PDB file of C-alpha atoms and ligand atoms in Angstrom:
ATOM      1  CA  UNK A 157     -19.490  83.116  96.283  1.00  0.00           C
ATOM      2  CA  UNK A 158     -21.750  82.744  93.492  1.00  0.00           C
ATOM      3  CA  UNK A 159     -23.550  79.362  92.504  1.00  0.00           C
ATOM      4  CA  UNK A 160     -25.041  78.216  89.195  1.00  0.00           C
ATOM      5  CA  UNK A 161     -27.821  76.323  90.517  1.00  0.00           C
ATOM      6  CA  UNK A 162     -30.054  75.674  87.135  1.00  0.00           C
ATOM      7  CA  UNK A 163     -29.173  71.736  87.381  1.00  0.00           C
ATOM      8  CA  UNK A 164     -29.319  71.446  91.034  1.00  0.00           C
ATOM      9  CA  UNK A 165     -32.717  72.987  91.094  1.00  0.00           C
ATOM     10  CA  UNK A 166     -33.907  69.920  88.908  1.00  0.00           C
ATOM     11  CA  UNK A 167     -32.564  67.309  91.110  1.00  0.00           C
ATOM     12  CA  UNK A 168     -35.627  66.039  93.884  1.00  0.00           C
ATOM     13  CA  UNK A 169     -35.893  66.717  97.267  1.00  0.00           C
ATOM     14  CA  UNK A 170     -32.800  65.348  99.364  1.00  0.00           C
ATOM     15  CA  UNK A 171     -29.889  66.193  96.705  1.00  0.00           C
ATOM     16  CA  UNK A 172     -26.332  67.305  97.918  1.00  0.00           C
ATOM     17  CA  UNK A 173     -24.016  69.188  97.073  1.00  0.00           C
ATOM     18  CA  UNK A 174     -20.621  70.287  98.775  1.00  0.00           C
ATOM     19  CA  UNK A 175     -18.039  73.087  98.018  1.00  0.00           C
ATOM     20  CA  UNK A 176     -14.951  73.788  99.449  1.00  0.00           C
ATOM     21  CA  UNK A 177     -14.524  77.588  99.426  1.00  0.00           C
ATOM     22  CA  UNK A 178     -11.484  80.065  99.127  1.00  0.00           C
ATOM     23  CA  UNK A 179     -12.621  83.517  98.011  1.00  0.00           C
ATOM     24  CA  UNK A 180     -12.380  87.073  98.336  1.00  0.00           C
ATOM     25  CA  UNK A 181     -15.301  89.568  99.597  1.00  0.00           C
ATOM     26  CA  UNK A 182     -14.413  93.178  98.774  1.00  0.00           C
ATOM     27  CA  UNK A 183     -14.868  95.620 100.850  1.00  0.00           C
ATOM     28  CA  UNK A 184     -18.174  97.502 101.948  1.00  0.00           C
ATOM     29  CA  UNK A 185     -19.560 100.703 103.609  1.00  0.00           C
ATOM     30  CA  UNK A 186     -19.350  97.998 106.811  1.00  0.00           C
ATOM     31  CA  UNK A 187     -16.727  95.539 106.690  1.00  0.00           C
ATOM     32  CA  UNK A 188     -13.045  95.473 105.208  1.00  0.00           C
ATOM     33  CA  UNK A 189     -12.375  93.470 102.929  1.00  0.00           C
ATOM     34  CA  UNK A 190     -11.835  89.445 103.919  1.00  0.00           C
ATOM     35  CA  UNK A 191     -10.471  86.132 102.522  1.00  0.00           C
ATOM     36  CA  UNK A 192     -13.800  83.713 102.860  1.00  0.00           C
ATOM     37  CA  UNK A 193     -12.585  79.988 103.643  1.00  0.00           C
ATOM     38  CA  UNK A 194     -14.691  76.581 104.310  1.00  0.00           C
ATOM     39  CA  UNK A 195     -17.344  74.520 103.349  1.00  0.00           C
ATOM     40  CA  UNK A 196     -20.722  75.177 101.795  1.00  0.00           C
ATOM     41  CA  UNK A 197     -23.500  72.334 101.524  1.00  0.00           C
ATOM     42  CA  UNK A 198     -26.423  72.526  99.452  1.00  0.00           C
ATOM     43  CA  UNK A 199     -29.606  70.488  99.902  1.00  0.00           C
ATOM     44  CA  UNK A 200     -32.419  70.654  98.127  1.00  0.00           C
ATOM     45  CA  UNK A 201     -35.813  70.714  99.749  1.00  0.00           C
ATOM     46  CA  UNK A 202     -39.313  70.827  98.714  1.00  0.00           C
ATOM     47  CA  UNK A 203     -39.162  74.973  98.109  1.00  0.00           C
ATOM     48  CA  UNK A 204     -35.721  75.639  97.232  1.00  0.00           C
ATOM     49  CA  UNK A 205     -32.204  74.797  98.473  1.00  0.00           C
ATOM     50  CA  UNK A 206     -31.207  74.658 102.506  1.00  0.00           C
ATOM     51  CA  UNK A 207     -27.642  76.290 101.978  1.00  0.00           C
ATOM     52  CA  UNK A 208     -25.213  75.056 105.413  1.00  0.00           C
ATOM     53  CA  UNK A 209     -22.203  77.504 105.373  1.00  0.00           C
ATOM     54  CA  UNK A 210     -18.964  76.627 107.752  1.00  0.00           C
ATOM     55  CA  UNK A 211     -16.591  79.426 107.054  1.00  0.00           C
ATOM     56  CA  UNK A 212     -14.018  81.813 108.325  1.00  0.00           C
ATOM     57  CA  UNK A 213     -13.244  85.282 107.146  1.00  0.00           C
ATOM     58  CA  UNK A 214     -10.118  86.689 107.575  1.00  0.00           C
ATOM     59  CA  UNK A 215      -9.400  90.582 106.961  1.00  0.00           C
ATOM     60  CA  UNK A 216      -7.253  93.456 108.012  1.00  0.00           C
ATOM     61  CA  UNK A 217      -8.681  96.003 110.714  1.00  0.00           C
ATOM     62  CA  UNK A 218      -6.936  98.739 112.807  1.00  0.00           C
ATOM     63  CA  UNK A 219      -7.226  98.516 116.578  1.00  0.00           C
ATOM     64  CA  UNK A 220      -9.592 100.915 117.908  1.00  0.00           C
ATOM     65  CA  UNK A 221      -7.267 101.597 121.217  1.00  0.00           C
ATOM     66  CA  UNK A 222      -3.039 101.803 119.106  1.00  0.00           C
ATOM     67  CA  UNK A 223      -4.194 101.501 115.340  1.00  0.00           C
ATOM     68  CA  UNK A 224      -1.737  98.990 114.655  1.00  0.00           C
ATOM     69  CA  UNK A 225      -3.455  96.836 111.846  1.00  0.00           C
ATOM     70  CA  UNK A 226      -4.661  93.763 113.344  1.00  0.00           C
ATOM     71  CA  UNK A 227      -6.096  90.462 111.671  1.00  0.00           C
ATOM     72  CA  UNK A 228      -9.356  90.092 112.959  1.00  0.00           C
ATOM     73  CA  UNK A 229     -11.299  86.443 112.096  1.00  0.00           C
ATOM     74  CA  UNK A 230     -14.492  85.861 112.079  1.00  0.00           C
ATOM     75  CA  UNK A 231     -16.351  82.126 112.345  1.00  0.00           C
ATOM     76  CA  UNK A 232     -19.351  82.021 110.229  1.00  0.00           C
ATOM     77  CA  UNK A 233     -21.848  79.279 110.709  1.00  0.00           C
ATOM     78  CA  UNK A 234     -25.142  79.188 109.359  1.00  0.00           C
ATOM     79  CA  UNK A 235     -28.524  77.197 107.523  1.00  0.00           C
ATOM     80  CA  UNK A 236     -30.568  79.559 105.813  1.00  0.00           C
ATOM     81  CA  UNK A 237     -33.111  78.367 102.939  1.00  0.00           C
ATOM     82  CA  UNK A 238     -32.541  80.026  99.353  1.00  0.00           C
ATOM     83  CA  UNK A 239     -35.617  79.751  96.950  1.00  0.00           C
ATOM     84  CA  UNK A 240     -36.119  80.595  93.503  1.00  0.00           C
ATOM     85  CA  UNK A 241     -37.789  83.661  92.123  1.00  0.00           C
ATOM     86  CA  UNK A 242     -38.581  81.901  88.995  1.00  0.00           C
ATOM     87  CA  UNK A 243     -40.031  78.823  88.293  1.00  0.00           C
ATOM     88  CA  UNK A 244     -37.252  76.781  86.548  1.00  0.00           C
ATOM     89  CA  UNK A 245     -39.063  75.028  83.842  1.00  0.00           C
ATOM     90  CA  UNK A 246     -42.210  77.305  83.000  1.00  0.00           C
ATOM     91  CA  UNK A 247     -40.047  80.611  83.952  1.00  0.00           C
ATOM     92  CA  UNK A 248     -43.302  81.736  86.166  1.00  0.00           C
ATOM     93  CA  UNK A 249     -42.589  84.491  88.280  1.00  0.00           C
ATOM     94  CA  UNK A 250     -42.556  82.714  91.980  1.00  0.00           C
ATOM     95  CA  UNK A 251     -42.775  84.795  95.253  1.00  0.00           C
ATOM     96  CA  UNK A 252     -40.554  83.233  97.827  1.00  0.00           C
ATOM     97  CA  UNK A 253     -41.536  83.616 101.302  1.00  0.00           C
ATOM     98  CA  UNK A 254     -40.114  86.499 103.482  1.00  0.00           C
ATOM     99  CA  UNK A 255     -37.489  84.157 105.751  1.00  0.00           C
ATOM    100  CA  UNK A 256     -36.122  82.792 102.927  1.00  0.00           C
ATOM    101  CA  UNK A 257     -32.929  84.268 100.494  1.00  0.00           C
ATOM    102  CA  UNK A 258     -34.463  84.817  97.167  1.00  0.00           C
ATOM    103  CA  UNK A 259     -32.063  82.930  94.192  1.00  0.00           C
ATOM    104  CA  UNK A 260     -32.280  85.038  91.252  1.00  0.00           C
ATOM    105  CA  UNK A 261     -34.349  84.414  87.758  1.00  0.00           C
ATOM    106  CA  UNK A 262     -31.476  83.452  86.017  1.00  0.00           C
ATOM    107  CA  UNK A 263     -31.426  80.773  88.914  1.00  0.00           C
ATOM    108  CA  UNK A 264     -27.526  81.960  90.289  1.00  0.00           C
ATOM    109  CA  UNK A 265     -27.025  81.458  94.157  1.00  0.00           C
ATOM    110  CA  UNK A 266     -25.284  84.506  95.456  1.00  0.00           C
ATOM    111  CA  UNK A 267     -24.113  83.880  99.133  1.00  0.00           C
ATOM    112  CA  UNK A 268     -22.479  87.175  99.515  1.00  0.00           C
ATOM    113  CA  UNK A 269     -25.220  88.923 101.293  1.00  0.00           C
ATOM    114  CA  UNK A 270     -26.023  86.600 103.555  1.00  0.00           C
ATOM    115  CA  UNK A 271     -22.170  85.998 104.496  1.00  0.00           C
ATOM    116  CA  UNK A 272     -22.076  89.932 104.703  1.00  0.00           C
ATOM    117  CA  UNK A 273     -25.014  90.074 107.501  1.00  0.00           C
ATOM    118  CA  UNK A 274     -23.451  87.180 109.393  1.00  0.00           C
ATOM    119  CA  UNK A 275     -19.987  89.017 109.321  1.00  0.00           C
ATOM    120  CA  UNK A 276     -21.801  91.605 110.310  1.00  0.00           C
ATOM    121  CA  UNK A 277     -23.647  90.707 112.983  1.00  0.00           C
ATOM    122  CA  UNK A 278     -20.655  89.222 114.996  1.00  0.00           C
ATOM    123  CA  UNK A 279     -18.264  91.963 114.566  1.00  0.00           C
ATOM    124  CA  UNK A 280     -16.471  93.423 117.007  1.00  0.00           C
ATOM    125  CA  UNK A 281     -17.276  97.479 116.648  1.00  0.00           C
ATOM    126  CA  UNK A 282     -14.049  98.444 118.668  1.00  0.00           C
ATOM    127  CA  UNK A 283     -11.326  95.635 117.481  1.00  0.00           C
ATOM    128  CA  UNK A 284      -8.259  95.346 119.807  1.00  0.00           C
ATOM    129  CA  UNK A 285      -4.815  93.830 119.145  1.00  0.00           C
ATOM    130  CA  UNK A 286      -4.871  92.313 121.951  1.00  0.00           C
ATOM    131  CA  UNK A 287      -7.570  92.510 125.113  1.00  0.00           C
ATOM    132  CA  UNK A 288      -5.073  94.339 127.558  1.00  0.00           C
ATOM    133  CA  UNK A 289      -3.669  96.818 124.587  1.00  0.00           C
ATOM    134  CA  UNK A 290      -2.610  99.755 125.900  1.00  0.00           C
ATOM    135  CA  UNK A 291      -3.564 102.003 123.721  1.00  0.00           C
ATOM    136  CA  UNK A 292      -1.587 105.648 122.998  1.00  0.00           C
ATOM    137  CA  UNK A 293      -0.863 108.422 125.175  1.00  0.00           C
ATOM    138  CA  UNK A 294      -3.180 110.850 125.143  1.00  0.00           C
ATOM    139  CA  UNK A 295      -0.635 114.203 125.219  1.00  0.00           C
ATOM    140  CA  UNK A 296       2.179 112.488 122.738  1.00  0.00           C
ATOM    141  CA  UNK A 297       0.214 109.504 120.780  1.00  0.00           C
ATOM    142  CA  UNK A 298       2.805 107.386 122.046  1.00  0.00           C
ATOM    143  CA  UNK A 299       1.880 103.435 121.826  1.00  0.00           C
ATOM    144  CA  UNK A 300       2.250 102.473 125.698  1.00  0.00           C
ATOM    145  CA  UNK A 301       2.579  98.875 124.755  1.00  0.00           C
ATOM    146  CA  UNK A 302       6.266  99.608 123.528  1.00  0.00           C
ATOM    147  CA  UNK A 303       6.293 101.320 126.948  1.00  0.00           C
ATOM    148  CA  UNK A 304       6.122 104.222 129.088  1.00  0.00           C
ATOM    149  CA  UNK A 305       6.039 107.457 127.336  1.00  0.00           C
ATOM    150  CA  UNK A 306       8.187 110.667 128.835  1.00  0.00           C
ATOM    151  CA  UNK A 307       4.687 112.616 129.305  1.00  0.00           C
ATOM    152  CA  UNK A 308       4.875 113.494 133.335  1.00  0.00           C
ATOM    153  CA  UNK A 309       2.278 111.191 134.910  1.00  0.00           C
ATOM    154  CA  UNK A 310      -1.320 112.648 135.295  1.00  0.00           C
ATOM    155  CA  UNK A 311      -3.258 111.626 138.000  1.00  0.00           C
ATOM    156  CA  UNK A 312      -7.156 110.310 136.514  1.00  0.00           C
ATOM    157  CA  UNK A 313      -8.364 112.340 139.410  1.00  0.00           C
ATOM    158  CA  UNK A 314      -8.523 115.929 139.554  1.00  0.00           C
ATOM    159  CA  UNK A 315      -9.296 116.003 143.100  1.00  0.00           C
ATOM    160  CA  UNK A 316      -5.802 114.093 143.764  1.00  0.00           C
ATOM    161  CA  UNK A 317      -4.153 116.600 141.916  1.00  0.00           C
ATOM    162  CA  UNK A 318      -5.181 119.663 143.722  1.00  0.00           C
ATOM    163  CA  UNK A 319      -4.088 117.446 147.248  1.00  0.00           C
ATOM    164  CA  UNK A 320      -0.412 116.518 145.803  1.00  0.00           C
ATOM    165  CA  UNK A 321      -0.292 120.724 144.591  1.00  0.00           C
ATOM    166  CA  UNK A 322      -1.555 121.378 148.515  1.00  0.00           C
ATOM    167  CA  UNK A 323       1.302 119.575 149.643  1.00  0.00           C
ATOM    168  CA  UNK A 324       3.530 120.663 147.504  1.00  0.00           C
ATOM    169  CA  UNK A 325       2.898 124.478 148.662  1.00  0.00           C
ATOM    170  CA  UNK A 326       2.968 123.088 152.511  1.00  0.00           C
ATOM    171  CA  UNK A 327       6.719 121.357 151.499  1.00  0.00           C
ATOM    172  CA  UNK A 328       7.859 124.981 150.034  1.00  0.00           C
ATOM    173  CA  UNK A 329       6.439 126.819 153.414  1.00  0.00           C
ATOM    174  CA  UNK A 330       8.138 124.405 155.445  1.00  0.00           C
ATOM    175  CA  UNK A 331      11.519 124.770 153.358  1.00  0.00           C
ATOM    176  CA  UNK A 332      11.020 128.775 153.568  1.00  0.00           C
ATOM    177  CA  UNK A 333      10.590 128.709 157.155  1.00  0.00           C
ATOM    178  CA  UNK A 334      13.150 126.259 157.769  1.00  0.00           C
ATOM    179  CA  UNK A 335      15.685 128.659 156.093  1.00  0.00           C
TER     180      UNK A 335
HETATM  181 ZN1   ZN B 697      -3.881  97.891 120.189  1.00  0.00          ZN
HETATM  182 ZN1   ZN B 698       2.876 110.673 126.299  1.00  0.00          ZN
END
């Protein structure tokens, strides 16, 4: 996702420029690794070039409830302004302003960052394979979504428990008595 933009830098104001996109982004401390797909537009404005990004990332996660891998994807849309660091025909030393992306003095494009912050910023922190998963059994790590597990059912509440064990100790009395 990297753009020589040396001759689109010397078009005026108003140029376009499209690209349809089918890459790779590796992985990072973040994010696994995803195939990038879609269209990027360029125009160029007065400071530098008004990049319009329509993609979708696709990569492998692990739910956070089973850990079955899952394919998680992510829609990225964006307009954010890129401006050069240099000026292209004198090679002056520019300083872009700080709410633009800064294109690099040997005047290449590099969308990776930004795509990285958008992917980012919409992930999901706990991905699910589904929205009702399941998840494992606590005791055996079972996957419940393939079904019940043998554990014995535990009541959530510990207060229930020490009822059904109360009645379970009345039902023996009863039985001793009774014989
Ligand atoms: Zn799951
Ligand atoms: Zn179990």
């Amino acid at each position: 996702m990297i753009f020589d933009v040396g001759s689109f830098l010397h078009q005026p104001a108003g140029a376009t420029r499209a690209y349809r996109l089918n890459e790779h982004q590796d992985k990072s401390e973040e994010l696994p690794a995803a195939g990038v797909t879609g269209t990027v537009s360029f125009l160029r404005t007065r400071r530098g070039i008004l990049v319009s990004v329509c993609l979708s990332a696709v990569s492998s996660d692990t739910c956070s409830r089973c850990l079955e891998p899952v394919q998680s994807v992510c829609d990225i849309e964006f307009q954010e302004e890129f401006a050069p660091t240099v000026e292209i025909d004198t090679g002056t030393r520019l300083s872009p302003p700080d709410d633009v992306f800064a294109i690099d003095g040997r005047q290449v494009l590099d969308l990776n960052e930004a795509i990285r912050q958008y992917r980012l910023a919409s992930r999901s922190m706990q991905p699910l394979c589904r929205p009702d998963c399941r998840g494992l059994c606590p005791d055996c790590g079972g996957n419940l979504n393939l079904g019940p597990c043998s554990c014995p059912i535990r009541s959530a509440d510990p207060r229930w428990r020490a009822l059904s064990e109360l009645r379970q100790k009345a039902r023996i009395g009863v039985e001793e008595r009774g014989s």
